């Protein structure tokens, strides 16, 4: 005998409600989903700490934090600690052993910048011993000098230290520039680059258009001229203003012939004479 089960709308709704309750309970037991920032933080890998340029390194690091929405102090602190090499870790060990309860990242950043920053004497030494453009541009030189200068404006000395690194012709043009009293150093460097470029372009153009020495205007030899006369005419051409014949120009003391006029003087002898 077949037994039929009658499913009423009320029983179906009850089972759906029970399933929803079970799903909510399971989600609650698993805990809330991780915040977006924490997910990104796991994927972040900072470059190794830059011992020679900590300010630039922190600029890069903070850009990475901003891109990934990382703002938690502990997260930023631990990322920086993980990027330190053994030497930097030893230098910061006092703080790492007992970090402050609040502001860990700011305290570590301030400590590293202070420990690895150049002293005033070191910055002055580098500024006073610059070696010119070094194959770079005036703007690159200026950026390097400004990084050494730090927050100071350099006074009246800084701009002149910069000018000393430039070619004399460029210094002459910039000597009375209004950018000097205005202390607009980057604009001054850009102006120096424009002058350098114009100077190089002019020099290249001058070399390209420089005409060769004018050819000899001596009349052509007549068809009956003898071969020895033509040879003598060619051999006795002056070389760069020196009245030395072809044979002595080429063979020096070993020359066996000489075509006058020739001012060549053999070692220990007077002017050479024709054979």
mmCIF file of C-alpha atoms in Angstrom:
data_model
loop_
_atom_site.group_PDB
_atom_site.id
_atom_site.type_symbol
_atom_site.label_atom_id
_atom_site.label_comp_id
_atom_site.label_asym_id
_atom_site.label_seq_id
_atom_site.Cartn_x
_atom_site.Cartn_y
_atom_site.Cartn_z
ATOM 1 C CA UNK A 1 0.000 0.000 0.000
ATOM 2 C CA UNK A 2 1.405 3.446 -0.904
ATOM 3 C CA UNK A 3 1.430 6.146 1.702
ATOM 4 C CA UNK A 4 1.284 9.708 0.505
ATOM 5 C CA UNK A 5 2.745 12.626 2.465
ATOM 6 C CA UNK A 6 1.011 15.910 2.242
ATOM 7 C CA UNK A 7 3.385 18.889 2.164
ATOM 8 C CA UNK A 8 1.707 22.065 3.239
ATOM 9 C CA UNK A 9 2.982 25.608 2.492
ATOM 10 C CA UNK A 10 3.455 26.184 6.196
ATOM 11 C CA UNK A 11 5.894 23.264 6.569
ATOM 12 C CA UNK A 12 8.004 24.415 3.581
ATOM 13 C CA UNK A 13 8.375 27.891 5.016
ATOM 14 C CA UNK A 14 9.372 26.437 8.365
ATOM 15 C CA UNK A 15 12.177 24.342 6.818
ATOM 16 C CA UNK A 16 13.513 27.397 4.910
ATOM 17 C CA UNK A 17 13.613 29.426 8.114
ATOM 18 C CA UNK A 18 15.455 26.608 9.903
ATOM 19 C CA UNK A 19 18.083 26.471 7.126
ATOM 20 C CA UNK A 20 18.637 30.235 7.282
ATOM 21 C CA UNK A 21 19.106 30.061 11.025
ATOM 22 C CA UNK A 22 21.678 27.272 10.640
ATOM 23 C CA UNK A 23 23.645 29.300 8.056
ATOM 24 C CA UNK A 24 23.739 32.390 10.288
ATOM 25 C CA UNK A 25 24.910 30.322 13.248
ATOM 26 C CA UNK A 26 27.744 28.803 11.184
ATOM 27 C CA UNK A 27 28.849 32.250 9.981
ATOM 28 C CA UNK A 28 28.846 33.602 13.500
ATOM 29 C CA UNK A 29 30.979 30.697 14.676
ATOM 30 C CA UNK A 30 33.523 31.313 11.903
ATOM 31 C CA UNK A 31 33.966 34.936 12.977
ATOM 32 C CA UNK A 32 33.714 38.177 10.987
ATOM 33 C CA UNK A 33 35.463 38.395 7.602
ATOM 34 C CA UNK A 34 38.935 39.958 7.700
ATOM 35 C CA UNK A 35 39.091 43.668 6.867
ATOM 36 C CA UNK A 36 40.244 44.634 3.399
ATOM 37 C CA UNK A 37 43.380 46.338 4.731
ATOM 38 C CA UNK A 38 44.506 43.167 6.507
ATOM 39 C CA UNK A 39 44.116 41.130 3.298
ATOM 40 C CA UNK A 40 46.284 43.559 1.381
ATOM 41 C CA UNK A 41 48.804 43.727 4.224
ATOM 42 C CA UNK A 42 49.518 40.020 3.862
ATOM 43 C CA UNK A 43 50.479 40.536 0.194
ATOM 44 C CA UNK A 44 52.725 43.564 0.845
ATOM 45 C CA UNK A 45 56.479 43.020 0.558
ATOM 46 C CA UNK A 46 58.563 46.103 1.252
ATOM 47 C CA UNK A 47 62.076 46.543 -0.170
ATOM 48 C CA UNK A 48 65.007 46.114 2.199
ATOM 49 C CA UNK A 49 65.716 49.145 4.341
ATOM 50 C CA UNK A 50 67.835 51.746 2.508
ATOM 51 C CA UNK A 51 70.791 52.486 4.755
ATOM 52 C CA UNK A 52 72.213 55.148 2.443
ATOM 53 C CA UNK A 53 68.983 57.069 1.802
ATOM 54 C CA UNK A 54 66.364 56.443 4.515
ATOM 55 C CA UNK A 55 64.173 59.485 3.622
ATOM 56 C CA UNK A 56 63.646 58.212 0.058
ATOM 57 C CA UNK A 57 62.993 54.707 1.376
ATOM 58 C CA UNK A 58 60.252 55.934 3.705
ATOM 59 C CA UNK A 59 58.632 57.905 0.865
ATOM 60 C CA UNK A 60 58.403 54.660 -1.117
ATOM 61 C CA UNK A 61 57.135 52.674 1.873
ATOM 62 C CA UNK A 62 54.397 55.150 2.757
ATOM 63 C CA UNK A 63 53.225 55.173 -0.858
ATOM 64 C CA UNK A 64 52.861 51.387 -0.621
ATOM 65 C CA UNK A 65 50.860 51.731 2.595
ATOM 66 C CA UNK A 66 48.553 54.294 0.973
ATOM 67 C CA UNK A 67 47.950 52.154 -2.123
ATOM 68 C CA UNK A 68 46.917 49.199 0.019
ATOM 69 C CA UNK A 69 44.865 51.146 2.511
ATOM 70 C CA UNK A 70 47.129 50.223 5.433
ATOM 71 C CA UNK A 71 46.672 52.696 8.259
ATOM 72 C CA UNK A 72 46.925 50.575 11.416
ATOM 73 C CA UNK A 73 49.967 51.622 13.448
ATOM 74 C CA UNK A 74 50.934 48.067 14.442
ATOM 75 C CA UNK A 75 50.732 46.829 10.837
ATOM 76 C CA UNK A 76 53.009 49.578 9.519
ATOM 77 C CA UNK A 77 55.448 49.121 12.409
ATOM 78 C CA UNK A 78 55.824 45.375 11.868
ATOM 79 C CA UNK A 79 56.260 45.771 8.104
ATOM 80 C CA UNK A 80 59.151 48.181 8.673
ATOM 81 C CA UNK A 81 60.730 45.923 11.308
ATOM 82 C CA UNK A 82 60.558 42.997 8.871
ATOM 83 C CA UNK A 83 62.443 45.089 6.283
ATOM 84 C CA UNK A 84 65.416 45.961 8.504
ATOM 85 C CA UNK A 85 68.764 44.324 7.908
ATOM 86 C CA UNK A 86 70.819 43.004 10.877
ATOM 87 C CA UNK A 87 72.822 46.227 11.255
ATOM 88 C CA UNK A 88 69.746 48.468 11.322
ATOM 89 C CA UNK A 89 68.022 46.034 13.673
ATOM 90 C CA UNK A 90 70.919 46.281 16.154
ATOM 91 C CA UNK A 91 70.877 50.069 15.972
ATOM 92 C CA UNK A 92 67.140 50.142 16.722
ATOM 93 C CA UNK A 93 67.146 47.315 19.254
ATOM 94 C CA UNK A 94 66.410 49.538 22.266
ATOM 95 C CA UNK A 95 63.129 50.639 20.727
ATOM 96 C CA UNK A 96 62.334 47.210 19.268
ATOM 97 C CA UNK A 97 62.618 45.581 22.688
ATOM 98 C CA UNK A 98 60.266 48.062 24.302
ATOM 99 C CA UNK A 99 58.171 49.901 21.703
ATOM 100 C CA UNK A 100 55.675 52.518 22.876
ATOM 101 C CA UNK A 101 52.079 51.481 23.285
ATOM 102 C CA UNK A 102 50.966 54.095 20.760
ATOM 103 C CA UNK A 103 52.796 55.554 17.772
ATOM 104 C CA UNK A 104 55.155 52.627 17.216
ATOM 105 C CA UNK A 105 55.629 53.362 13.517
ATOM 106 C CA UNK A 106 56.301 57.085 13.981
ATOM 107 C CA UNK A 107 58.800 56.387 16.777
ATOM 108 C CA UNK A 108 60.686 53.805 14.677
ATOM 109 C CA UNK A 109 60.756 56.077 11.641
ATOM 110 C CA UNK A 110 62.097 59.011 13.660
ATOM 111 C CA UNK A 111 64.792 56.810 15.219
ATOM 112 C CA UNK A 112 65.987 55.394 11.880
ATOM 113 C CA UNK A 113 66.092 58.812 10.211
ATOM 114 C CA UNK A 114 68.103 60.212 13.116
ATOM 115 C CA UNK A 115 70.549 57.297 13.254
ATOM 116 C CA UNK A 116 71.295 57.250 9.522
ATOM 117 C CA UNK A 117 71.055 60.930 8.628
ATOM 118 C CA UNK A 118 74.237 62.811 7.670
ATOM 119 C CA UNK A 119 75.573 65.210 10.250
ATOM 120 C CA UNK A 120 75.853 68.910 9.422
ATOM 121 C CA UNK A 121 79.610 68.504 8.989
ATOM 122 C CA UNK A 122 79.152 65.571 6.602
ATOM 123 C CA UNK A 123 76.591 67.444 4.505
ATOM 124 C CA UNK A 124 78.854 70.505 4.319
ATOM 125 C CA UNK A 125 81.813 68.332 3.306
ATOM 126 C CA UNK A 126 79.848 66.786 0.442
ATOM 127 C CA UNK A 127 78.607 70.185 -0.759
ATOM 128 C CA UNK A 128 82.102 71.655 -0.701
ATOM 129 C CA UNK A 129 83.631 68.714 -2.595
ATOM 130 C CA UNK A 130 81.237 68.311 -5.499
ATOM 131 C CA UNK A 131 82.908 67.272 -8.758
ATOM 132 C CA UNK A 132 80.895 69.178 -11.358
ATOM 133 C CA UNK A 133 78.135 67.795 -13.522
ATOM 134 C CA UNK A 134 79.792 64.395 -13.826
ATOM 135 C CA UNK A 135 78.016 63.585 -17.085
ATOM 136 C CA UNK A 136 74.571 64.384 -15.682
ATOM 137 C CA UNK A 137 72.319 67.403 -16.006
ATOM 138 C CA UNK A 138 72.328 70.593 -13.977
ATOM 139 C CA UNK A 139 68.899 69.692 -12.577
ATOM 140 C CA UNK A 140 70.179 66.315 -11.325
ATOM 141 C CA UNK A 141 73.081 68.092 -9.652
ATOM 142 C CA UNK A 142 70.685 70.571 -8.044
ATOM 143 C CA UNK A 143 68.421 67.800 -6.714
ATOM 144 C CA UNK A 144 71.435 66.111 -5.140
ATOM 145 C CA UNK A 145 72.555 69.382 -3.565
ATOM 146 C CA UNK A 146 69.066 70.130 -2.241
ATOM 147 C CA UNK A 147 68.900 66.679 -0.634
ATOM 148 C CA UNK A 148 72.172 67.474 1.142
ATOM 149 C CA UNK A 149 70.967 70.937 2.096
ATOM 150 C CA UNK A 150 67.983 69.603 4.010
ATOM 151 C CA UNK A 151 65.423 72.049 5.404
ATOM 152 C CA UNK A 152 67.807 75.033 5.274
ATOM 153 C CA UNK A 153 67.692 77.526 2.404
ATOM 154 C CA UNK A 154 71.485 77.558 2.061
ATOM 155 C CA UNK A 155 71.892 81.307 2.420
ATOM 156 C CA UNK A 156 73.926 83.179 -0.170
ATOM 157 C CA UNK A 157 76.554 80.415 -0.421
ATOM 158 C CA UNK A 158 74.429 77.583 -1.812
ATOM 159 C CA UNK A 159 73.681 79.059 -5.236
ATOM 160 C CA UNK A 160 77.322 79.958 -5.761
ATOM 161 C CA UNK A 161 78.411 76.449 -4.838
ATOM 162 C CA UNK A 162 76.091 75.272 -7.587
ATOM 163 C CA UNK A 163 77.442 77.774 -10.111
ATOM 164 C CA UNK A 164 81.007 76.619 -9.385
ATOM 165 C CA UNK A 165 80.121 73.192 -10.781
ATOM 166 C CA UNK A 166 79.092 74.590 -14.180
ATOM 167 C CA UNK A 167 81.252 75.492 -17.196
ATOM 168 C CA UNK A 168 82.581 79.068 -17.158
ATOM 169 C CA UNK A 169 80.414 80.139 -20.108
ATOM 170 C CA UNK A 170 77.245 78.996 -18.331
ATOM 171 C CA UNK A 171 78.295 80.723 -15.099
ATOM 172 C CA UNK A 172 78.778 83.966 -17.004
ATOM 173 C CA UNK A 173 75.224 83.836 -18.378
ATOM 174 C CA UNK A 174 73.650 82.990 -15.003
ATOM 175 C CA UNK A 175 75.713 85.413 -12.915
ATOM 176 C CA UNK A 176 73.045 88.142 -13.068
ATOM 177 C CA UNK A 177 70.000 85.890 -13.214
ATOM 178 C CA UNK A 178 66.999 87.069 -11.199
ATOM 179 C CA UNK A 179 66.586 83.470 -10.044
ATOM 180 C CA UNK A 180 69.606 83.841 -7.743
ATOM 181 C CA UNK A 181 68.134 86.412 -5.316
ATOM 182 C CA UNK A 182 64.764 84.663 -5.586
ATOM 183 C CA UNK A 183 66.431 81.380 -4.472
ATOM 184 C CA UNK A 184 64.447 79.530 -7.115
ATOM 185 C CA UNK A 185 67.090 76.850 -7.321
ATOM 186 C CA UNK A 186 65.295 74.294 -9.500
ATOM 187 C CA UNK A 187 64.401 76.944 -12.075
ATOM 188 C CA UNK A 188 68.032 78.081 -12.004
ATOM 189 C CA UNK A 189 69.161 74.514 -12.748
ATOM 190 C CA UNK A 190 66.634 74.171 -15.580
ATOM 191 C CA UNK A 191 67.923 77.430 -17.082
ATOM 192 C CA UNK A 192 71.484 76.082 -16.854
ATOM 193 C CA UNK A 193 70.405 72.946 -18.724
ATOM 194 C CA UNK A 194 68.859 75.059 -21.492
ATOM 195 C CA UNK A 195 72.093 77.033 -21.859
ATOM 196 C CA UNK A 196 74.155 73.827 -21.906
ATOM 197 C CA UNK A 197 71.920 72.315 -24.568
ATOM 198 C CA UNK A 198 72.089 75.456 -26.716
ATOM 199 C CA UNK A 199 75.874 75.524 -26.373
ATOM 200 C CA UNK A 200 76.247 71.886 -27.418
ATOM 201 C CA UNK A 201 73.890 72.357 -30.364
ATOM 202 C CA UNK A 202 75.856 75.394 -31.531
ATOM 203 C CA UNK A 203 79.167 73.534 -31.290
ATOM 204 C CA UNK A 204 77.853 70.580 -33.285
ATOM 205 C CA UNK A 205 76.453 72.915 -35.942
ATOM 206 C CA UNK A 206 79.744 74.810 -36.150
ATOM 207 C CA UNK A 207 81.689 71.596 -36.657
ATOM 208 C CA UNK A 208 79.268 70.400 -39.341
ATOM 209 C CA UNK A 209 79.464 73.655 -41.327
ATOM 210 C CA UNK A 210 83.171 74.306 -40.879
ATOM 211 C CA UNK A 211 84.636 74.456 -44.402
ATOM 212 C CA UNK A 212 87.870 72.562 -45.149
ATOM 213 C CA UNK A 213 91.069 74.367 -45.957
ATOM 214 C CA UNK A 214 90.969 76.114 -49.314
ATOM 215 C CA UNK A 215 92.627 74.092 -52.048
ATOM 216 C CA UNK A 216 95.806 75.319 -53.633
ATOM 217 C CA UNK A 217 95.296 77.956 -56.302
ATOM 218 C CA UNK A 218 98.450 77.079 -58.169
ATOM 219 C CA UNK A 219 97.781 76.786 -61.913
ATOM 220 C CA UNK A 220 97.563 73.257 -63.264
ATOM 221 C CA UNK A 221 100.708 71.864 -64.785
ATOM 222 C CA UNK A 222 100.917 71.951 -68.527
ATOM 223 C CA UNK A 223 100.653 68.677 -70.365
ATOM 224 C CA UNK A 224 104.383 68.863 -71.097
ATOM 225 C CA UNK A 225 105.482 69.192 -67.490
ATOM 226 C CA UNK A 226 107.910 66.558 -66.459
ATOM 227 C CA UNK A 227 107.147 63.952 -63.815
ATOM 228 C CA UNK A 228 110.018 65.057 -61.489
ATOM 229 C CA UNK A 229 108.644 68.602 -61.317
ATOM 230 C CA UNK A 230 105.151 67.334 -60.438
ATOM 231 C CA UNK A 231 106.646 65.050 -57.776
ATOM 232 C CA UNK A 232 108.651 67.884 -56.280
ATOM 233 C CA UNK A 233 105.571 70.125 -56.194
ATOM 234 C CA UNK A 234 103.606 67.524 -54.264
ATOM 235 C CA UNK A 235 106.445 66.522 -51.958
ATOM 236 C CA UNK A 236 107.299 70.030 -50.807
ATOM 237 C CA UNK A 237 103.798 70.914 -49.537
ATOM 238 C CA UNK A 238 103.868 72.438 -46.094
ATOM 239 C CA UNK A 239 102.355 70.365 -43.302
ATOM 240 C CA UNK A 240 100.397 72.415 -40.706
ATOM 241 C CA UNK A 241 102.673 75.417 -41.226
ATOM 242 C CA UNK A 242 105.921 73.437 -40.905
ATOM 243 C CA UNK A 243 108.297 73.939 -43.855
ATOM 244 C CA UNK A 244 109.418 70.321 -43.954
ATOM 245 C CA UNK A 245 109.571 68.272 -47.116
ATOM 246 C CA UNK A 246 107.584 65.140 -47.711
ATOM 247 C CA UNK A 247 110.504 62.747 -47.101
ATOM 248 C CA UNK A 248 111.462 64.198 -43.722
ATOM 249 C CA UNK A 249 107.820 64.424 -42.658
ATOM 250 C CA UNK A 250 107.459 60.721 -43.340
ATOM 251 C CA UNK A 251 110.864 59.243 -42.492
ATOM 252 C CA UNK A 252 112.478 61.814 -40.177
ATOM 253 C CA UNK A 253 116.203 61.089 -39.575
ATOM 254 C CA UNK A 254 115.994 57.997 -41.787
ATOM 255 C CA UNK A 255 115.078 59.991 -44.899
ATOM 256 C CA UNK A 256 117.596 59.452 -47.739
ATOM 257 C CA UNK A 257 116.305 62.327 -49.833
ATOM 258 C CA UNK A 258 115.340 65.929 -49.169
ATOM 259 C CA UNK A 259 113.488 68.394 -51.349
ATOM 260 C CA UNK A 260 114.177 72.077 -50.617
ATOM 261 C CA UNK A 261 112.991 74.264 -49.142
ATOM 262 C CA UNK A 262 113.132 72.052 -46.045
ATOM 263 C CA UNK A 263 113.732 73.221 -42.490
ATOM 264 C CA UNK A 264 114.219 69.750 -41.027
ATOM 265 C CA UNK A 265 117.155 69.616 -38.614
ATOM 266 C CA UNK A 266 118.767 66.271 -37.966
ATOM 267 C CA UNK A 267 119.924 65.578 -34.405
ATOM 268 C CA UNK A 268 123.317 67.159 -33.973
ATOM 269 C CA UNK A 269 123.342 68.646 -37.493
ATOM 270 C CA UNK A 270 122.162 71.766 -39.222
ATOM 271 C CA UNK A 271 119.237 71.956 -41.652
ATOM 272 C CA UNK A 272 119.034 69.091 -44.065
ATOM 273 C CA UNK A 273 120.252 69.664 -47.563
ATOM 274 C CA UNK A 274 119.090 68.198 -50.803
ATOM 275 C CA UNK A 275 121.097 65.234 -52.104
#
